[in-house]
Amino acid sequence: MNSEEVSDMFHSPFFKGGGSLDMGGMHLHPLNYALGLADAAEKLGANIYEKSRVISYTKSDPSLIKTSKGNVTAKIVILACNAYLEKLERKLAVKIMPVNNFMLATEPLSYDDARYINRDDVCAHDNKFHVHYFRISEDNRLIFGGGENYVPTFPKDIKSYVRQTMLDVFPNLSDTAIDYAWGGTIGVTVNRMTHIGRLGKNIYFSQGYSGHGIALASLAGTIIAEAIDGEVAKMDVFGKVKIPTYPGGTLLRWPGFYLGMVYY
């Protein structure tokens, strides 16, 4: 797509160049997807224990896992905490940076207003250093993500925080009300490549989806499941990808990353 086609599709002064359109992709409701995966797992016999924070685990076989609600022994451990890993495994923590990312949902737009900013009802993201991403919901709201920060806390007013970024992209929405806003924490690697592998014979891990977790976490789950079942070809491919350690480790990654983002 050339710049004129991009402009005609989004009517945004923010996008000056061309783009690419992938008609083989799709967009979905991520919470419903997660709930659907959980339901499918339970129907296949899995037990899911929420609010059972893991405090520590051993690298023995089987592993002893200590949680806030009790202890578990496991033949196989999968560390899939991503940005919420904290101090559970230092070898992995130094490979990712937790970054808070925020989204909003506008009030329902008229059909014409929704089509003006997203003519073909596509799910879009740009390639800016601070990525913006958006789509139109089923009830015609603009779902817009693009605000983020690099400190342990969320902004007190997420709506206003993300709205400022949204208006950079779609200034014509200045009179549009913001009905909802929320946030979460993502794990970012230095080179933005997903970190998948194994720490020991029975300990697998996956993290660092760098903002593309819906697709990449699903892929990682498949790769780890295949590896546990004895098919390691795909995991070996990811094992060849070098994921740099953040300079200064977990102690200095926050200030170092913050200074770098301010620079960019």
mmCIF file of C-alpha atoms in Angstrom:
data_model
loop_
_atom_site.group_PDB
_atom_site.id
_atom_site.type_symbol
_atom_site.label_atom_id
_atom_site.label_comp_id
_atom_site.label_asym_id
_atom_site.label_seq_id
_atom_site.Cartn_x
_atom_site.Cartn_y
_atom_site.Cartn_z
ATOM 1 C CA MET A 1 0.000 0.000 0.000
ATOM 2 C CA ASN A 2 1.354 3.435 -0.878
ATOM 3 C CA SER A 3 0.976 6.515 1.317
ATOM 4 C CA GLU A 4 -2.220 7.633 -0.434
ATOM 5 C CA GLU A 5 -3.865 4.270 0.188
ATOM 6 C CA VAL A 6 -2.877 4.353 3.869
ATOM 7 C CA SER A 7 -4.253 7.864 4.200
ATOM 8 C CA ASP A 8 -7.521 6.862 2.546
ATOM 9 C CA MET A 9 -7.872 3.879 4.855
ATOM 10 C CA PHE A 10 -7.248 5.682 8.181
ATOM 11 C CA HIS A 11 -7.455 9.447 7.537
ATOM 12 C CA SER A 12 -4.699 10.011 10.095
ATOM 13 C CA PRO A 13 -2.079 12.774 9.754
ATOM 14 C CA PHE A 14 0.204 10.618 11.898
ATOM 15 C CA PHE A 15 0.922 8.084 9.147
ATOM 16 C CA LYS A 16 3.010 9.604 6.367
ATOM 17 C CA GLY A 17 4.267 6.547 4.505
ATOM 18 C CA GLY A 18 3.083 3.302 3.007
ATOM 19 C CA GLY A 19 2.074 0.071 4.684
ATOM 20 C CA SER A 20 1.341 -3.589 4.176
ATOM 21 C CA LEU A 21 -2.021 -5.340 4.286
ATOM 22 C CA ASP A 22 -2.236 -8.991 5.320
ATOM 23 C CA MET A 23 -5.610 -10.453 4.393
ATOM 24 C CA GLY A 24 -4.552 -13.751 5.956
ATOM 25 C CA GLY A 25 -4.483 -12.259 9.455
ATOM 26 C CA MET A 26 -7.354 -11.692 11.823
ATOM 27 C CA HIS A 27 -8.285 -9.928 15.029
ATOM 28 C CA LEU A 28 -10.048 -11.373 18.028
ATOM 29 C CA HIS A 29 -11.253 -10.733 21.575
ATOM 30 C CA PRO A 30 -8.184 -11.655 23.677
ATOM 31 C CA LEU A 31 -10.012 -12.265 26.961
ATOM 32 C CA ASN A 32 -12.529 -14.554 25.286
ATOM 33 C CA TYR A 33 -9.627 -16.359 23.640
ATOM 34 C CA ALA A 34 -7.910 -16.893 27.010
ATOM 35 C CA LEU A 35 -11.157 -18.105 28.577
ATOM 36 C CA GLY A 36 -11.682 -20.440 25.632
ATOM 37 C CA LEU A 37 -8.205 -21.927 26.048
ATOM 38 C CA ALA A 38 -8.826 -22.435 29.764
ATOM 39 C CA ASP A 39 -12.160 -24.109 29.086
ATOM 40 C CA ALA A 40 -10.608 -26.410 26.488
ATOM 41 C CA ALA A 41 -7.799 -27.338 28.895
ATOM 42 C CA GLU A 42 -10.236 -28.169 31.690
ATOM 43 C CA LYS A 43 -12.337 -30.305 29.372
ATOM 44 C CA LEU A 44 -9.175 -32.294 28.594
ATOM 45 C CA GLY A 45 -8.554 -32.880 32.292
ATOM 46 C CA ALA A 46 -6.350 -29.969 33.350
ATOM 47 C CA ASN A 47 -6.815 -28.351 36.764
ATOM 48 C CA ILE A 48 -6.322 -24.589 36.908
ATOM 49 C CA TYR A 49 -5.550 -23.001 40.283
ATOM 50 C CA GLU A 50 -5.835 -19.221 40.260
ATOM 51 C CA LYS A 51 -4.415 -16.908 42.947
ATOM 52 C CA SER A 52 -1.705 -19.445 43.786
ATOM 53 C CA ARG A 53 1.416 -17.348 43.386
ATOM 54 C CA VAL A 54 4.568 -19.420 43.013
ATOM 55 C CA ILE A 55 7.196 -18.384 45.553
ATOM 56 C CA SER A 56 9.996 -20.771 44.595
ATOM 57 C CA TYR A 57 10.746 -24.008 42.817
ATOM 58 C CA THR A 58 13.567 -26.540 42.808
ATOM 59 C CA LYS A 59 15.480 -27.773 39.800
ATOM 60 C CA SER A 60 15.187 -31.366 41.032
ATOM 61 C CA ASP A 61 13.262 -34.163 39.324
ATOM 62 C CA PRO A 62 10.505 -34.045 40.375
ATOM 63 C CA SER A 63 10.457 -30.342 41.198
ATOM 64 C CA LEU A 64 9.076 -29.018 44.477
ATOM 65 C CA ILE A 65 7.039 -25.892 43.836
ATOM 66 C CA LYS A 66 6.135 -23.670 46.772
ATOM 67 C CA THR A 67 3.066 -21.475 46.310
ATOM 68 C CA SER A 68 1.190 -19.030 48.503
ATOM 69 C CA LYS A 69 -1.489 -21.685 49.050
ATOM 70 C CA GLY A 70 0.582 -24.857 49.410
ATOM 71 C CA ASN A 71 3.240 -27.038 47.805
ATOM 72 C CA VAL A 72 3.149 -29.028 44.571
ATOM 73 C CA THR A 73 5.490 -31.640 43.116
ATOM 74 C CA ALA A 74 5.779 -31.733 39.339
ATOM 75 C CA LYS A 75 7.600 -33.937 36.873
ATOM 76 C CA ILE A 76 7.646 -31.063 34.376
ATOM 77 C CA VAL A 77 7.782 -27.320 35.083
ATOM 78 C CA ILE A 78 6.930 -24.628 32.530
ATOM 79 C CA LEU A 79 7.922 -21.083 33.449
ATOM 80 C CA ALA A 80 5.408 -19.030 31.488
ATOM 81 C CA CYS A 81 5.233 -15.958 33.719
ATOM 82 C CA ASN A 82 6.520 -13.506 31.112
ATOM 83 C CA ALA A 83 6.564 -9.979 32.582
ATOM 84 C CA TYR A 84 5.254 -11.259 35.922
ATOM 85 C CA LEU A 85 8.262 -13.503 36.524
ATOM 86 C CA GLU A 86 9.793 -11.129 39.111
ATOM 87 C CA LYS A 87 12.507 -12.942 41.146
ATOM 88 C CA LEU A 88 11.320 -16.481 40.507
ATOM 89 C CA GLU A 89 14.163 -17.246 38.067
ATOM 90 C CA ARG A 90 17.041 -14.786 37.754
ATOM 91 C CA LYS A 91 18.517 -16.465 34.653
ATOM 92 C CA LEU A 92 15.345 -15.544 32.773
ATOM 93 C CA ALA A 93 14.560 -12.230 34.474
ATOM 94 C CA VAL A 94 17.714 -10.604 33.077
ATOM 95 C CA LYS A 95 16.514 -11.317 29.530
ATOM 96 C CA ILE A 96 13.274 -9.331 29.697
ATOM 97 C CA MET A 97 12.103 -5.877 30.649
ATOM 98 C CA PRO A 98 8.605 -5.517 32.177
ATOM 99 C CA VAL A 99 6.840 -2.629 30.420
ATOM 100 C CA ASN A 100 3.355 -1.383 31.315
ATOM 101 C CA ASN A 101 1.096 -0.937 28.314
ATOM 102 C CA PHE A 102 -2.333 0.675 28.281
ATOM 103 C CA MET A 103 -5.455 0.690 26.134
ATOM 104 C CA LEU A 104 -8.750 2.513 25.945
ATOM 105 C CA ALA A 105 -12.184 2.053 24.456
ATOM 106 C CA THR A 106 -14.111 5.062 23.188
ATOM 107 C CA GLU A 107 -17.836 5.497 23.323
ATOM 108 C CA PRO A 108 -19.621 3.751 20.420
ATOM 109 C CA LEU A 109 -18.973 5.640 17.190
ATOM 110 C CA SER A 110 -21.410 6.171 14.367
ATOM 111 C CA TYR A 111 -20.956 3.876 11.404
ATOM 112 C CA ASP A 112 -19.576 6.716 9.279
ATOM 113 C CA ASP A 113 -17.141 7.897 11.971
ATOM 114 C CA ALA A 114 -15.836 4.366 12.519
ATOM 115 C CA ARG A 115 -15.335 3.791 8.807
ATOM 116 C CA TYR A 116 -13.603 7.170 8.453
ATOM 117 C CA ILE A 117 -10.768 6.134 10.775
ATOM 118 C CA ASN A 118 -10.804 2.456 9.795
ATOM 119 C CA ARG A 119 -12.386 2.103 6.397
ATOM 120 C CA ASP A 120 -12.056 -1.669 6.034
ATOM 121 C CA ASP A 121 -12.452 -2.671 9.698
ATOM 122 C CA VAL A 122 -8.891 -3.977 9.937
ATOM 123 C CA CYS A 123 -6.715 -4.572 12.979
ATOM 124 C CA ALA A 124 -3.738 -2.238 12.629
ATOM 125 C CA HIS A 125 -0.395 -1.451 14.200
ATOM 126 C CA ASP A 126 2.461 0.765 13.117
ATOM 127 C CA ASN A 127 6.213 0.272 13.336
ATOM 128 C CA LYS A 128 7.002 3.275 15.516
ATOM 129 C CA PHE A 129 9.435 2.741 18.393
ATOM 130 C CA HIS A 130 6.418 3.332 20.645
ATOM 131 C CA VAL A 131 3.920 1.097 18.854
ATOM 132 C CA HIS A 132 0.308 2.189 18.327
ATOM 133 C CA TYR A 133 -2.335 -0.455 17.632
ATOM 134 C CA PHE A 134 -6.076 -0.263 17.164
ATOM 135 C CA ARG A 135 -9.229 -1.837 15.820
ATOM 136 C CA ILE A 136 -12.988 -1.304 15.893
ATOM 137 C CA SER A 137 -14.970 -3.419 18.356
ATOM 138 C CA GLU A 138 -18.160 -5.267 17.560
ATOM 139 C CA ASP A 139 -20.186 -2.416 19.076
ATOM 140 C CA ASN A 140 -18.282 0.205 17.020
ATOM 141 C CA ARG A 141 -15.898 1.514 19.668
ATOM 142 C CA LEU A 142 -12.321 2.386 18.810
ATOM 143 C CA ILE A 143 -10.062 0.061 20.819
ATOM 144 C CA PHE A 144 -6.735 1.884 20.924
ATOM 145 C CA GLY A 145 -3.436 0.911 22.532
ATOM 146 C CA GLY A 146 -0.337 3.036 22.585
ATOM 147 C CA GLY A 147 0.307 4.507 26.002
ATOM 148 C CA GLU A 148 3.039 2.869 28.051
ATOM 149 C CA ASN A 149 5.399 3.607 30.924
ATOM 150 C CA TYR A 150 8.579 2.117 32.360
ATOM 151 C CA VAL A 151 8.003 2.333 36.101
ATOM 152 C CA PRO A 152 6.471 -0.254 38.457
ATOM 153 C CA THR A 153 3.169 1.657 38.823
ATOM 154 C CA PHE A 154 0.275 2.533 36.515
ATOM 155 C CA PRO A 155 -0.837 6.138 35.848
ATOM 156 C CA LYS A 156 -3.614 7.320 38.149
ATOM 157 C CA ASP A 157 -5.757 8.331 35.158
ATOM 158 C CA ILE A 158 -5.218 5.793 32.387
ATOM 159 C CA LYS A 159 -8.012 7.272 30.254
ATOM 160 C CA SER A 160 -6.294 10.658 29.973
ATOM 161 C CA TYR A 161 -2.877 9.058 29.614
ATOM 162 C CA VAL A 162 -3.819 7.019 26.532
ATOM 163 C CA ARG A 163 -6.199 9.647 25.134
ATOM 164 C CA GLN A 164 -3.276 12.015 24.537
ATOM 165 C CA THR A 165 -1.590 9.381 22.374
ATOM 166 C CA MET A 166 -4.835 8.505 20.598
ATOM 167 C CA LEU A 167 -5.338 12.152 19.595
ATOM 168 C CA ASP A 168 -1.876 12.212 18.021
ATOM 169 C CA VAL A 169 -3.099 9.496 15.675
ATOM 170 C CA PHE A 170 -6.766 10.515 15.364
ATOM 171 C CA PRO A 171 -7.134 14.229 16.221
ATOM 172 C CA ASN A 172 -10.673 14.224 14.799
ATOM 173 C CA LEU A 173 -11.787 12.273 17.902
ATOM 174 C CA SER A 174 -11.135 15.200 20.263
ATOM 175 C CA ASP A 175 -14.824 15.378 21.219
ATOM 176 C CA THR A 176 -15.226 11.604 21.598
ATOM 177 C CA ALA A 177 -15.772 10.285 25.130
ATOM 178 C CA ILE A 178 -13.530 7.570 26.564
ATOM 179 C CA ASP A 179 -15.649 4.930 28.296
ATOM 180 C CA TYR A 180 -13.013 2.431 29.441
ATOM 181 C CA ALA A 181 -9.261 2.161 29.951
ATOM 182 C CA TRP A 182 -7.039 -0.592 31.321
ATOM 183 C CA GLY A 183 -3.489 -1.818 31.344
ATOM 184 C CA GLY A 184 -1.169 -4.766 31.771
ATOM 185 C CA THR A 185 2.507 -5.600 31.790
ATOM 186 C CA ILE A 186 4.368 -7.092 28.826
ATOM 187 C CA GLY A 187 7.825 -8.649 28.659
ATOM 188 C CA VAL A 188 10.211 -7.054 26.150
ATOM 189 C CA THR A 189 13.539 -8.526 25.068
ATOM 190 C CA VAL A 190 16.467 -6.419 23.854
ATOM 191 C CA ASN A 191 16.083 -7.634 20.264
ATOM 192 C CA ARG A 192 12.285 -8.124 20.469
ATOM 193 C CA MET A 193 12.650 -11.861 19.775
ATOM 194 C CA THR A 194 10.691 -14.387 21.835
ATOM 195 C CA HIS A 195 12.793 -16.326 24.352
ATOM 196 C CA ILE A 196 11.886 -20.038 24.332
ATOM 197 C CA GLY A 197 13.974 -22.878 25.695
ATOM 198 C CA ARG A 198 14.807 -25.235 28.511
ATOM 199 C CA LEU A 199 16.760 -24.668 31.737
ATOM 200 C CA GLY A 200 17.048 -28.327 32.619
ATOM 201 C CA LYS A 201 15.786 -31.738 31.647
ATOM 202 C CA ASN A 202 12.318 -31.064 33.052
ATOM 203 C CA ILE A 203 12.140 -27.230 33.134
ATOM 204 C CA TYR A 204 10.889 -25.322 30.102
ATOM 205 C CA PHE A 205 10.280 -21.611 29.651
ATOM 206 C CA SER A 206 8.819 -19.061 27.284
ATOM 207 C CA GLN A 207 8.774 -15.278 27.592
ATOM 208 C CA GLY A 208 9.537 -11.959 25.910
ATOM 209 C CA TYR A 209 6.733 -11.694 23.349
ATOM 210 C CA SER A 210 7.412 -7.944 23.152
ATOM 211 C CA GLY A 211 3.807 -6.923 22.599
ATOM 212 C CA HIS A 212 2.773 -9.725 20.247
ATOM 213 C CA GLY A 213 1.803 -12.307 22.836
ATOM 214 C CA ILE A 214 -1.530 -13.461 21.443
ATOM 215 C CA ALA A 215 0.145 -15.023 18.440
ATOM 216 C CA LEU A 216 3.596 -15.784 19.847
ATOM 217 C CA ALA A 217 2.490 -17.187 23.205
ATOM 218 C CA SER A 218 0.153 -19.542 21.363
ATOM 219 C CA LEU A 219 3.042 -20.643 19.156
ATOM 220 C CA ALA A 220 5.290 -21.053 22.193
ATOM 221 C CA GLY A 221 2.732 -23.268 23.888
ATOM 222 C CA THR A 222 2.645 -25.531 20.853
ATOM 223 C CA ILE A 223 6.454 -25.686 20.650
ATOM 224 C CA ILE A 224 6.827 -26.565 24.338
ATOM 225 C CA ALA A 225 4.065 -29.180 24.177
ATOM 226 C CA GLU A 226 5.776 -30.810 21.202
ATOM 227 C CA ALA A 227 9.140 -30.755 23.011
ATOM 228 C CA ILE A 228 7.654 -32.428 26.089
ATOM 229 C CA ASP A 229 6.250 -35.061 23.753
ATOM 230 C CA GLY A 230 9.723 -35.644 22.284
ATOM 231 C CA GLU A 231 9.598 -33.485 19.154
ATOM 232 C CA VAL A 232 12.251 -30.811 19.749
ATOM 233 C CA ALA A 233 12.965 -29.541 16.218
ATOM 234 C CA LYS A 234 11.095 -26.255 16.602
ATOM 235 C CA MET A 235 12.480 -25.598 20.060
ATOM 236 C CA ASP A 236 15.979 -26.178 18.734
ATOM 237 C CA VAL A 237 15.384 -23.430 16.173
ATOM 238 C CA PHE A 238 14.499 -20.951 18.912
ATOM 239 C CA GLY A 239 17.449 -22.192 20.952
ATOM 240 C CA LYS A 240 19.749 -20.833 18.248
ATOM 241 C CA VAL A 241 18.342 -17.328 18.626
ATOM 242 C CA LYS A 242 20.569 -15.330 20.949
ATOM 243 C CA ILE A 243 18.642 -13.195 23.437
ATOM 244 C CA PRO A 244 20.944 -10.514 24.911
ATOM 245 C CA THR A 245 20.991 -9.874 28.644
ATOM 246 C CA TYR A 246 19.891 -6.407 29.726
ATOM 247 C CA PRO A 247 22.969 -4.406 30.779
ATOM 248 C CA GLY A 248 23.144 -4.270 34.548
ATOM 249 C CA GLY A 249 20.776 -7.200 34.977
ATOM 250 C CA THR A 250 17.593 -6.794 36.980
ATOM 251 C CA LEU A 251 19.120 -4.015 39.099
ATOM 252 C CA LEU A 252 19.908 -1.526 36.332
ATOM 253 C CA ARG A 253 17.557 -2.617 33.552
ATOM 254 C CA TRP A 254 14.839 -0.155 34.623
ATOM 255 C CA PRO A 255 16.927 3.054 34.594
ATOM 256 C CA GLY A 256 18.880 1.934 31.531
ATOM 257 C CA PHE A 257 15.753 1.105 29.564
ATOM 258 C CA TYR A 258 14.055 4.310 30.671
ATOM 259 C CA LEU A 259 16.951 6.460 29.492
ATOM 260 C CA GLY A 260 17.008 4.637 26.162
ATOM 261 C CA MET A 261 13.284 5.130 25.607
ATOM 262 C CA VAL A 262 13.516 8.807 26.527
ATOM 263 C CA TYR A 263 16.325 9.153 23.980
ATOM 264 C CA TYR A 264 14.207 7.569 21.221
#
